[in-house]
Tab-separated table of C-alpha atoms in Angstrom:
chain	number	residue	atom	x	y	z
A	1	MET	CA	-27.454	56.223	18.080
A	2	TRP	CA	-28.946	54.185	20.455
A	3	LEU	CA	-32.278	52.075	20.356
A	4	GLY	CA	-33.222	50.552	23.292
A	5	THR	CA	-36.312	47.696	22.192
A	6	TYR	CA	-39.012	46.059	23.782
A	7	GLY	CA	-37.742	42.128	24.201
A	8	GLY	CA	-34.257	42.902	22.372
A	9	GLY	CA	-31.871	44.525	24.728
A	10	ILE	CA	-29.999	48.512	23.960
A	11	ASN	CA	-29.712	48.231	20.475
A	12	ARG	CA	-26.234	50.243	18.826
A	13	LEU	CA	-27.285	52.043	14.679
A	14	ARG	CA	-23.574	52.555	12.813
A	15	GLU	CA	-22.837	53.229	9.454
A	16	GLY	CA	-25.964	51.348	8.674
A	17	LYS	CA	-25.063	48.481	10.371
A	18	LEU	CA	-27.288	47.576	13.442
A	19	GLU	CA	-25.106	46.257	16.838
A	20	ALA	CA	-27.673	44.019	19.470
A	21	ILE	CA	-26.342	43.814	22.908
A	22	THR	CA	-28.505	42.223	25.182
A	23	THR	CA	-28.364	39.902	28.804
A	24	ALA	CA	-26.030	37.679	27.140
A	25	GLN	CA	-23.403	40.572	27.001
A	26	GLY	CA	-24.661	41.249	30.684
A	27	LEU	CA	-26.888	43.690	30.690
A	28	HIS	CA	-29.533	43.088	32.857
A	29	ASP	CA	-32.847	43.015	30.718
A	30	ASN	CA	-33.715	42.661	27.125
A	31	PHE	CA	-37.342	45.123	27.564
A	32	VAL	CA	-36.085	48.825	27.498
A	33	SER	CA	-38.848	51.350	27.559
A	34	ARG	CA	-35.670	54.508	28.249
A	35	ILE	CA	-32.278	54.727	28.255
A	36	LEU	CA	-30.884	59.179	29.767
A	37	VAL	CA	-27.463	59.825	29.791
A	38	ASP	CA	-26.607	62.485	32.639
A	39	ASP	CA	-24.395	64.835	31.909
A	40	ALA	CA	-20.026	62.827	32.042
A	41	GLY	CA	-21.359	60.320	29.672
A	42	ARG	CA	-23.456	57.864	31.314
A	43	PHE	CA	-25.706	55.409	29.873
A	44	TRP	CA	-29.090	55.099	32.350
A	45	VAL	CA	-31.227	52.418	31.273
A	46	LEU	CA	-35.170	51.569	32.536
A	47	GLY	CA	-36.131	48.440	32.336
A	48	ASN	CA	-38.445	45.878	34.166
A	49	LEU	CA	-35.779	44.666	35.912
A	50	GLY	CA	-35.298	47.574	37.670
A	51	ILE	CA	-32.157	50.914	36.187
A	52	PHE	CA	-29.682	49.460	34.448
A	53	SER	CA	-26.969	52.099	34.387
A	54	VAL	CA	-23.751	51.588	32.339
A	55	GLY	CA	-20.629	53.647	30.650
A	56	ARG	CA	-20.879	54.869	26.957
A	57	ASP	CA	-17.713	53.054	26.585
A	58	GLU	CA	-18.426	50.143	27.924
A	59	LEU	CA	-21.052	49.659	25.443
A	60	ASN	CA	-19.128	50.392	22.397
A	61	SER	CA	-16.355	48.285	23.382
A	62	VAL	CA	-18.781	45.025	23.480
A	63	ALA	CA	-20.327	46.662	20.066
A	64	ASP	CA	-17.407	46.560	18.343
A	65	HIS	CA	-16.475	42.524	19.337
A	66	ASP	CA	-13.014	44.392	21.248
A	67	LYS	CA	-14.821	42.114	24.573
A	68	SER	CA	-17.368	40.036	25.424
A	69	SER	CA	-19.319	41.798	27.762
A	70	ILE	CA	-20.399	44.840	29.885
A	71	ILE	CA	-19.930	45.836	33.499
A	72	GLY	CA	-22.646	47.963	34.967
A	73	SER	CA	-24.880	48.757	38.316
A	74	VAL	CA	-28.279	47.829	38.629
A	75	TYR	CA	-30.835	49.537	40.958
A	76	GLY	CA	-34.427	48.101	42.530
A	77	VAL	CA	-36.355	47.600	45.671
A	78	ALA	CA	-33.078	46.841	47.651
A	79	ASP	CA	-32.022	50.828	46.679
A	80	GLY	CA	-34.931	52.312	48.565
A	81	MET	CA	-37.190	52.265	45.098
A	82	LYS	CA	-41.719	50.702	45.263
A	83	SER	CA	-40.813	48.402	42.677
A	84	SER	CA	-38.118	47.903	39.857
A	85	GLU	CA	-41.031	47.291	37.225
A	86	ALA	CA	-40.879	50.651	34.566
A	87	SER	CA	-43.765	52.313	33.832
A	88	GLY	CA	-43.537	52.836	29.979
A	89	GLY	CA	-44.257	51.555	26.732
A	90	HIS	CA	-47.044	54.096	25.454
A	91	GLN	CA	-46.464	56.767	27.586
A	92	TYR	CA	-43.493	58.755	28.288
A	93	ALA	CA	-40.734	56.858	30.659
A	94	GLY	CA	-38.407	58.974	31.874
A	95	ILE	CA	-36.290	62.948	31.588
A	96	LYS	CA	-33.390	63.982	32.537
A	97	THR	CA	-34.393	67.125	34.470
A	98	ARG	CA	-32.106	71.099	33.989
A	99	ASP	CA	-29.669	70.503	37.800
A	100	GLY	CA	-28.743	66.841	35.771
A	101	ARG	CA	-30.684	64.375	37.957
A	102	LEU	CA	-32.345	62.095	36.418
A	103	TRP	CA	-36.569	60.729	37.009
A	104	PHE	CA	-38.364	56.867	36.327
A	105	PRO	CA	-41.528	56.376	36.738
A	106	THR	CA	-43.030	52.777	37.814
A	107	ILE	CA	-45.314	51.567	39.010
A	108	LYS	CA	-45.632	52.054	41.875
A	109	ASP	CA	-43.411	55.456	42.152
A	110	VAL	CA	-41.317	57.768	39.996
A	111	VAL	CA	-37.616	57.372	40.660
A	112	ILE	CA	-35.250	59.961	40.976
A	113	ILE	CA	-31.408	59.918	40.666
A	114	ASP	CA	-28.874	62.197	40.855
A	115	PRO	CA	-26.028	60.745	39.396
A	116	THR	CA	-22.801	62.486	41.021
A	117	LEU	CA	-23.923	61.059	44.555
A	118	THR	CA	-23.486	57.865	43.357
A	119	ILE	CA	-20.500	55.977	45.367
A	120	ARG	CA	-17.608	55.710	43.402
A	121	THR	CA	-15.860	53.413	46.211
A	122	ALA	CA	-13.327	50.657	45.017
A	123	PRO	CA	-14.105	47.027	46.119
A	124	LYS	CA	-11.170	45.339	47.495
A	125	VAL	CA	-11.199	41.559	46.144
A	126	ILE	CA	-9.367	38.596	47.871
A	127	ILE	CA	-8.764	34.858	48.348
A	128	GLU	CA	-10.225	33.147	51.068
A	129	GLY	CA	-9.127	29.564	50.002
A	130	ALA	CA	-9.281	26.505	48.264
A	131	SER	CA	-9.293	22.852	47.572
A	132	THR	CA	-8.965	19.381	46.036
A	133	ARG	CA	-10.096	15.858	46.434
A	134	PRO	CA	-8.643	12.892	45.798
A	135	ASP	CA	-9.013	11.144	42.461
A	136	ASP	CA	-10.083	8.241	43.901
A	137	GLY	CA	-13.732	8.932	42.472
A	138	ARG	CA	-14.998	8.835	46.249
A	139	SER	CA	-13.379	10.317	48.408
A	140	GLN	CA	-14.561	14.478	49.805
A	141	SER	CA	-12.842	17.093	48.994
A	142	ALA	CA	-10.032	18.756	50.880
A	143	PRO	CA	-9.101	22.617	51.721
A	144	VAL	CA	-5.663	23.490	50.164
A	145	GLU	CA	-2.899	25.390	51.967
A	146	ILE	CA	-2.308	28.620	51.038
A	147	SER	CA	1.437	30.377	52.505
A	148	LYS	CA	1.952	33.633	53.285
A	149	THR	CA	3.518	34.846	49.987
A	150	ASN	CA	-0.149	33.613	47.739
A	151	SER	CA	0.599	29.823	46.379
A	152	MET	CA	0.595	27.034	47.215
A	153	SER	CA	1.365	23.593	45.871
A	154	ILE	CA	-1.393	20.514	44.231
A	155	PRO	CA	0.571	17.061	44.967
A	156	ILE	CA	0.229	14.171	42.604
A	157	GLY	CA	-3.209	12.264	41.549
A	158	GLN	CA	-5.590	15.457	43.508
A	159	ARG	CA	-8.412	16.584	41.787
A	160	ASP	CA	-11.329	19.582	41.322
A	161	LEU	CA	-9.288	22.059	42.346
A	162	GLU	CA	-12.141	24.812	44.267
A	163	ILE	CA	-10.847	28.765	44.538
A	164	ARG	CA	-12.561	30.793	46.168
A	165	PHE	CA	-12.453	34.514	47.010
A	166	THR	CA	-15.046	37.057	47.956
A	167	GLY	CA	-14.685	41.353	47.750
A	168	LEU	CA	-15.302	43.661	49.862
A	169	SER	CA	-17.155	46.408	49.903
A	170	PHE	CA	-19.749	48.860	51.637
A	171	SER	CA	-22.819	48.860	48.760
A	172	LYS	CA	-24.455	46.476	48.039
A	173	PRO	CA	-21.571	43.341	48.682
A	174	GLU	CA	-24.398	40.931	47.619
A	175	SER	CA	-24.065	42.775	43.959
A	176	ILE	CA	-20.321	42.338	43.330
A	177	ARG	CA	-19.136	40.946	40.113
A	178	PHE	CA	-16.252	38.934	39.176
A	179	PHE	CA	-14.165	37.391	35.794
A	180	TYR	CA	-11.442	35.591	37.219
A	181	LYS	CA	-8.518	34.098	34.817
A	182	LEU	CA	-6.514	31.490	34.821
A	183	ASP	CA	-2.969	31.950	33.216
A	184	GLY	CA	-1.691	28.964	31.286
A	185	LEU	CA	-4.610	27.837	30.696
A	186	ASP	CA	-7.659	29.363	30.260
A	187	GLY	CA	-6.896	32.129	27.333
A	188	ASP	CA	-9.917	34.652	28.133
A	189	TRP	CA	-11.304	36.807	32.183
A	190	THR	CA	-13.635	34.268	33.272
A	191	ASP	CA	-17.360	36.271	34.352
A	192	ALA	CA	-18.204	34.565	36.728
A	193	GLY	CA	-21.621	36.717	37.708
A	194	THR	CA	-21.584	37.100	41.835
A	195	ARG	CA	-20.875	33.644	42.003
A	196	ARG	CA	-17.378	33.009	44.406
A	197	THR	CA	-16.215	29.764	43.764
A	198	ALA	CA	-13.630	29.130	40.611
A	199	PHE	CA	-13.652	25.561	39.774
A	200	TYR	CA	-11.233	22.951	37.551
A	201	PRO	CA	-11.669	20.145	37.545
A	202	TYR	CA	-8.757	18.635	36.211
A	203	LEU	CA	-4.927	20.206	35.550
A	204	PRO	CA	-1.930	19.048	34.379
A	205	GLY	CA	1.633	19.213	36.035
A	206	GLY	CA	2.611	22.594	35.299
A	207	ASP	CA	2.668	25.887	36.473
A	208	TYR	CA	-0.399	28.195	36.981
A	209	THR	CA	-0.844	31.704	38.606
A	210	PHE	CA	-4.323	32.565	39.199
A	211	GLN	CA	-6.214	35.921	39.618
A	212	VAL	CA	-9.125	37.386	40.338
A	213	ARG	CA	-11.004	40.353	40.805
A	214	ALA	CA	-14.330	42.686	40.356
A	215	VAL	CA	-16.475	45.255	40.108
A	216	ASN	CA	-19.126	46.277	42.152
A	217	ALA	CA	-23.113	47.479	42.450
A	218	ASN	CA	-22.681	51.173	40.592
A	219	GLY	CA	-19.170	49.569	38.395
A	220	VAL	CA	-16.644	50.327	39.749
A	221	MET	CA	-13.232	47.967	39.799
A	222	SER	CA	-11.055	46.824	42.142
A	223	GLU	CA	-8.362	48.783	42.209
A	224	ASN	CA	-6.541	45.213	43.674
A	225	THR	CA	-6.602	42.286	41.213
A	226	ALA	CA	-5.793	38.928	43.488
A	227	VAL	CA	-2.874	37.200	42.890
A	228	LEU	CA	-2.430	32.920	44.526
A	229	SER	CA	0.513	31.370	42.146
A	230	ILE	CA	-0.209	27.476	42.047
A	231	VAL	CA	1.397	24.075	41.909
A	232	VAL	CA	0.860	20.836	40.453
A	233	ASP	CA	3.888	18.439	41.292
A	234	LYS	CA	3.762	15.819	38.074
A	235	TYR	CA	4.286	12.838	37.608
A	236	PHE	CA	8.607	11.606	36.655
A	237	TRP	CA	7.434	10.675	32.601
A	238	GLN	CA	6.619	15.072	32.867
A	239	THR	CA	9.326	15.751	34.143
A	240	SER	CA	11.615	17.865	32.047
A	241	TRP	CA	14.350	15.216	33.338
A	242	PHE	CA	12.706	12.335	32.021
A	243	ALA	CA	12.396	13.908	28.786
A	244	LEU	CA	16.052	14.752	28.380
A	245	PHE	CA	16.679	11.013	28.972
A	246	GLY	CA	13.904	10.168	26.816
A	247	LEU	CA	15.552	12.499	23.822
A	248	PHE	CA	19.617	10.680	24.867
A	249	ALA	CA	17.816	7.230	24.643
A	250	LEU	CA	15.456	8.024	21.409
A	251	SER	CA	19.215	9.005	20.549
A	252	ILE	CA	21.081	5.866	21.190
A	253	VAL	CA	18.074	3.965	19.840
A	254	ALA	CA	18.527	6.011	16.844
A	255	ILE	CA	22.322	5.885	16.614
A	256	VAL	CA	21.711	2.285	17.735
A	257	GLY	CA	19.816	0.910	14.613
A	258	TYR	CA	21.234	3.499	12.421
A	259	ARG	CA	25.118	1.587	12.336
A	260	ILE	CA	22.571	-2.025	12.510
A	261	ARG	CA	21.394	-0.753	9.287
A	262	MET	CA	24.312	-0.467	7.839
A	263	GLY	CA	25.622	-3.250	9.384
A	264	GLN	CA	22.864	-4.573	7.027
A	265	LEU	CA	23.774	-2.349	4.099
A	266	GLU	CA	27.345	-3.532	3.931
A	267	SER	CA	26.821	-8.074	5.016
A	268	ARG	CA	23.760	-7.312	2.241
A	269	ARG	CA	26.360	-6.605	-0.115
A	270	LEU	CA	29.479	-9.091	0.899
A	271	LYS	CA	26.318	-11.116	0.474
A	272	GLN	CA	26.362	-10.486	-2.813
A	273	VAL	CA	30.202	-9.475	-4.164
A	274	GLU	CA	30.893	-13.525	-3.085
A	275	PHE	CA	27.733	-14.363	-4.781
A	276	SER	CA	29.243	-12.253	-7.531
A	277	LYS	CA	32.136	-13.986	-7.846
A	278	GLN	CA	30.857	-17.567	-7.397
A	279	LEU	CA	29.016	-16.224	-10.178
A	280	LEU	CA	31.634	-15.343	-12.679
A	281	ASN	CA	33.284	-18.902	-10.933
A	282	ALA	CA	30.405	-20.786	-11.869
A	283	GLN	CA	30.606	-19.662	-16.168
A	284	GLU	CA	34.485	-20.358	-15.961
A	285	SER	CA	33.798	-23.569	-14.510
A	286	GLU	CA	30.322	-23.858	-17.152
A	287	ARG	CA	32.921	-22.443	-20.220
A	288	GLY	CA	35.747	-24.931	-19.299
A	289	ARG	CA	33.516	-27.893	-18.313
A	290	ILE	CA	31.787	-27.094	-22.217
A	291	ALA	CA	34.822	-26.968	-23.583
A	292	THR	CA	36.117	-30.143	-22.380
A	293	GLU	CA	32.844	-31.316	-24.120
A	294	LEU	CA	33.950	-30.315	-26.664
A	295	HIS	CA	37.292	-30.892	-27.310
A	296	ASP	CA	36.441	-34.556	-25.702
A	297	GLY	CA	33.605	-35.369	-27.157
A	298	LEU	CA	32.453	-33.359	-30.880
A	299	GLY	CA	36.346	-32.545	-31.278
A	300	GLN	CA	37.030	-35.985	-31.014
A	301	ASN	CA	34.483	-37.608	-33.338
A	302	LEU	CA	34.727	-34.951	-35.819
A	303	LEU	CA	38.714	-36.171	-35.638
A	304	ILE	CA	37.615	-39.731	-35.977
A	305	ILE	CA	35.850	-39.022	-38.250
A	306	ARG	CA	37.866	-37.151	-40.232
A	307	ASN	CA	40.865	-39.598	-40.144
A	308	TRP	CA	37.931	-42.132	-41.303
A	309	ALA	CA	37.244	-40.279	-44.504
A	310	HIS	CA	40.744	-40.356	-45.056
A	311	LEU	CA	41.076	-43.851	-44.723
A	312	GLY	CA	37.618	-44.820	-46.796
A	313	LEU	CA	40.027	-42.392	-49.435
A	314	ASP	CA	42.597	-44.416	-49.258
A	315	ALA	CA	40.299	-47.813	-49.961
A	316	SER	CA	38.684	-46.871	-52.576
A	317	GLU	CA	39.273	-49.833	-54.813
A	318	ASP	CA	38.109	-51.337	-51.874
A	319	PRO	CA	33.960	-51.098	-51.732
A	320	ALA	CA	33.553	-53.642	-48.893
A	321	GLU	CA	36.085	-51.079	-46.903
A	322	VAL	CA	34.899	-48.934	-48.482
A	323	GLN	CA	31.176	-49.331	-46.766
A	324	GLU	CA	32.502	-49.797	-43.201
A	325	ARG	CA	33.853	-47.141	-43.010
A	326	LEU	CA	31.176	-44.420	-44.155
A	327	GLN	CA	29.427	-46.627	-41.660
A	328	GLN	CA	32.037	-45.748	-39.624
A	329	ILE	CA	31.319	-42.300	-40.352
A	330	SER	CA	27.646	-42.431	-40.114
A	331	GLU	CA	27.573	-43.824	-36.065
A	332	THR	CA	30.442	-41.249	-34.962
A	333	ALA	CA	28.866	-38.518	-36.848
A	334	ALA	CA	26.001	-39.520	-34.746
A	335	GLN	CA	27.224	-39.749	-32.437
A	336	ALA	CA	28.841	-35.515	-31.836
A	337	LEU	CA	24.736	-34.532	-33.266
A	338	HIS	CA	23.460	-36.752	-29.755
A	339	GLU	CA	25.971	-34.889	-27.557
A	340	THR	CA	25.762	-31.608	-29.114
A	341	ARG	CA	21.432	-31.630	-28.504
A	342	ALA	CA	23.155	-32.172	-24.935
A	343	ILE	CA	25.201	-29.405	-24.534
A	344	VAL	CA	22.173	-27.218	-26.876
A	345	ARG	CA	19.095	-28.608	-23.869
A	346	ASN	CA	21.892	-27.917	-21.135
A	347	LEU	CA	22.505	-24.407	-22.023
A	348	SER	CA	18.760	-23.320	-23.490
A	349	PRO	CA	15.932	-25.324	-22.528
A	350	GLN	CA	13.840	-25.961	-26.159
A	351	ASN	CA	11.435	-28.589	-24.097
A	352	LEU	CA	10.933	-24.952	-21.618
A	353	ARG	CA	9.833	-23.101	-24.563
A	354	ARG	CA	8.146	-25.918	-27.390
A	355	PHE	CA	5.895	-27.045	-24.152
A	356	GLY	CA	5.530	-25.441	-21.203
A	357	LEU	CA	6.840	-25.338	-17.799
A	358	THR	CA	4.426	-27.505	-16.132
A	359	ASP	CA	5.749	-30.081	-19.489
A	360	ALA	CA	9.462	-30.069	-18.989
A	361	ILE	CA	9.948	-30.535	-15.649
A	362	ARG	CA	8.514	-34.014	-16.498
A	363	ASN	CA	10.096	-33.997	-19.096
A	364	ILE	CA	13.330	-33.283	-17.609
A	365	THR	CA	11.984	-35.610	-14.186
A	366	GLU	CA	11.535	-38.602	-16.941
A	367	GLN	CA	14.806	-37.778	-18.144
A	368	ILE	CA	16.887	-37.801	-15.729
A	369	GLU	CA	14.699	-41.117	-15.056
A	370	SER	CA	15.388	-42.912	-17.240
A	371	ALA	CA	19.424	-43.071	-17.375
A	372	THR	CA	19.599	-42.656	-13.574
A	373	GLY	CA	17.424	-45.640	-12.583
A	374	VAL	CA	16.057	-43.070	-9.277
A	375	ILE	CA	12.625	-44.024	-9.890
A	376	PHE	CA	9.875	-40.492	-9.323
A	377	GLU	CA	6.663	-39.260	-7.355
A	378	LEU	CA	5.970	-36.204	-9.213
A	379	LYS	CA	2.519	-34.332	-8.804
A	380	LEU	CA	1.987	-31.409	-10.553
A	381	ASP	CA	-0.404	-28.870	-10.817
A	382	ASN	CA	-0.649	-27.134	-14.760
A	383	ILE	CA	1.259	-23.713	-13.237
A	384	ASP	CA	1.671	-23.037	-17.382
A	385	GLY	CA	1.732	-18.941	-17.657
A	386	LEU	CA	1.659	-17.727	-13.823
A	387	PHE	CA	3.990	-16.682	-14.258
A	388	PRO	CA	6.498	-14.164	-16.581
A	389	GLU	CA	9.046	-15.460	-19.071
A	390	GLU	CA	12.264	-14.888	-16.973
A	391	ALA	CA	10.270	-16.046	-13.472
A	392	GLU	CA	9.706	-19.835	-15.663
A	393	LEU	CA	13.641	-20.009	-17.004
A	394	SER	CA	14.587	-19.746	-13.226
A	395	ILE	CA	11.906	-22.290	-11.353
A	396	TYR	CA	12.343	-24.689	-14.298
A	397	ARG	CA	16.731	-24.371	-13.193
A	398	VAL	CA	15.509	-24.438	-9.685
A	399	VAL	CA	13.676	-27.620	-10.150
A	400	GLN	CA	17.022	-28.788	-12.418
A	401	GLU	CA	19.932	-27.966	-10.107
A	402	CYS	CA	17.581	-29.613	-7.727
A	403	LEU	CA	17.336	-32.956	-8.897
A	404	ASN	CA	20.934	-33.055	-10.055
A	405	ASN	CA	21.537	-32.398	-6.604
A	406	ILE	CA	19.135	-35.817	-5.062
A	407	ILE	CA	21.542	-37.377	-8.247
A	408	LYS	CA	24.884	-35.641	-7.298
A	409	HIS	CA	24.861	-36.467	-3.714
A	410	SER	CA	21.502	-38.679	-1.971
A	411	GLU	CA	21.614	-42.301	-3.125
A	412	SER	CA	18.369	-42.397	-3.090
A	413	PRO	CA	16.305	-44.507	-5.350
A	414	ARG	CA	13.544	-42.693	-4.981
A	415	GLY	CA	12.653	-38.872	-4.840
A	416	ARG	CA	9.612	-36.875	-4.792
A	417	VAL	CA	8.405	-33.430	-6.733
A	418	SER	CA	5.199	-32.264	-6.011
A	419	ILE	CA	3.872	-28.721	-7.500
A	420	LEU	CA	0.763	-27.306	-5.660
A	421	ARG	CA	-1.794	-24.990	-6.568
A	422	MET	CA	-2.283	-22.800	-3.736
A	423	GLY	CA	-4.457	-20.254	-3.632
A	424	ASP	CA	-1.670	-16.406	-4.618
A	425	THR	CA	0.834	-19.347	-4.264
A	426	VAL	CA	2.575	-21.912	-5.718
A	427	SER	CA	3.478	-24.983	-3.480
A	428	ILE	CA	7.472	-26.290	-4.825
A	429	LEU	CA	8.506	-29.681	-2.293
A	430	ILE	CA	11.415	-31.903	-3.992
A	431	ALA	CA	12.239	-33.904	-1.872
A	432	ASP	CA	14.427	-37.345	-1.404
A	433	TYR	CA	15.151	-40.287	1.085
A	434	GLY	CA	18.676	-40.171	0.770
A	435	LYS	CA	21.850	-39.558	3.226
A	436	GLY	CA	21.044	-36.084	3.568
A	437	PHE	CA	23.088	-33.968	5.152
A	438	ALA	CA	23.264	-31.850	9.022
A	439	THR	CA	22.386	-28.521	7.336
A	440	ASN	CA	24.693	-26.407	10.268
A	441	GLN	CA	27.543	-28.026	9.002
A	442	TYR	CA	26.874	-27.039	5.060
A	443	PHE	CA	25.517	-22.181	5.871
A	444	GLU	CA	27.543	-20.619	6.986
A	445	SER	CA	27.682	-18.917	9.725
A	446	ASN	CA	26.465	-15.766	7.760
A	447	GLY	CA	23.871	-17.413	6.647
A	448	SER	CA	25.409	-18.108	3.079
A	449	THR	CA	26.354	-21.567	2.076
A	450	ARG	CA	29.445	-23.592	1.354
A	451	GLY	CA	28.288	-25.278	-1.979
A	452	PHE	CA	26.983	-22.166	-5.038
A	453	GLY	CA	24.837	-25.006	-6.366
A	454	VAL	CA	22.594	-24.211	-2.787
A	455	GLN	CA	23.293	-20.473	-3.574
A	456	SER	CA	22.359	-21.146	-7.037
A	457	VAL	CA	18.949	-21.978	-5.708
A	458	LEU	CA	18.764	-19.783	-3.076
A	459	GLN	CA	19.078	-16.542	-5.026
A	460	ARG	CA	17.403	-17.713	-7.480
A	461	VAL	CA	13.992	-17.902	-4.885
A	462	LYS	CA	14.648	-14.569	-3.397
A	463	LEU	CA	14.821	-12.479	-6.478
A	464	LEU	CA	11.599	-14.295	-7.873
A	465	GLY	CA	10.263	-12.695	-3.984
A	466	GLY	CA	9.697	-16.298	-3.271
A	467	GLU	CA	10.198	-18.210	0.650
A	468	ILE	CA	12.456	-21.262	1.098
A	469	ASN	CA	13.411	-23.225	4.156
A	470	ILE	CA	15.513	-26.073	3.162
A	471	GLU	CA	15.522	-29.797	5.890
A	472	SER	CA	17.606	-32.119	6.098
A	473	ARG	CA	19.777	-35.114	8.711
A	474	ASP	CA	21.768	-37.344	8.750
A	475	SER	CA	20.959	-40.799	6.969
A	476	ASP	CA	17.095	-39.057	6.905
A	477	GLY	CA	17.102	-36.895	3.439
A	478	THR	CA	15.945	-34.232	2.221
A	479	ARG	CA	13.468	-31.727	1.692
A	480	ILE	CA	13.772	-28.075	0.566
A	481	HIS	CA	10.269	-26.514	0.253
A	482	ILE	CA	9.583	-23.083	-2.082
A	483	ARG	CA	6.112	-21.265	-1.765
A	484	LEU	CA	5.880	-18.680	-4.892
A	485	LYS	CA	3.537	-15.464	-5.166
A	486	LYS	CA	1.538	-15.623	-8.707
């Protein structure tokens, strides 16, 4: 069922659902006084802006949402009517007679239409020309040449494409409606109404096909569709060969990056292997040193104690000699105990667990001062509890190794140990004023060092996630600056 409304256009009622067709979908007027259907099934709609003719299938296509707008014909004063305004609302506003003619009242006359006499000649649509404007914001539009094969080329730097077209018809040419589409950009046809231009502000580089067709005032679609092939020149970086070159270059970069990364991983693996070898050698060396100290120190002292004990037993009848042997045994045992404690202290620093990291560093520095005569300037913030127990032991070993290097190699009478808390960072500075060394001679070209002591320091700092900087020059001392995140 089709319903004409006074302000709501034409409505289709189907299965209890209303679908409205208004001027938004191409209807000539939303005020409908009468709907008549001719013998061919075509609808004739009387409104306040004239009489509108449209096919039933056209209306159903829009109501079913298969199309966005209807195509029809409008009749008014230009077609001989004295007025386009309908006379309806409270009285019967049109009839269809037995001979098939349609009668409609207006406010000034009665309009009689014979649908069989409607002119059905299709209009012809042609493309007249096109123009573009340089992309400088100032220049005027200029025509673009269209070849005989209906093709055109737009050079780089042009925009604001305007395409002009028209339709040829002897029946109300001013009422011809146009529909156009640009393949490659538009997804659907654009209803231009009676406007005879299509405007595209910007087209990316590429190939396009412009199509336009027309519908005359009687709703007859043009038999031909005018076609214009458009080529928009591309910048060099938009071309396919540039994309291939970019893909090739990206592949080369990826391959080179992969090889560099694999080389870095292999270098890191070799460094780790070398460090492991040095660590094993150092462990064996440390075991040998401990064995030597036990043999030469503790072992010899125990041997002396045993011999003196035998001598004391042999001189049991002489109290003075026995007393002397016991005194010698006591002194030698005390020396053996001292050496044993020194070995144990080096292997496991008891002060670290007993007093904390800060006092342990202060204690080892004071011990080195007492044993060597090297004077150290100490500036220690309290860093106890800032690091896990394993990290505290590594920090202690780093400081211990740096102090040992000062004693062994620097020949400096003075040194400096500074540990400062700086926000979320702990700064450790260990310096001497001795002979120094040329760092370019001490470090290998691959970044490793020739001395295991420094290598051990570097590795421990790396495992702690810190940063280390070593500055040294001949006769100008050495500065080791370490930064650790809390």
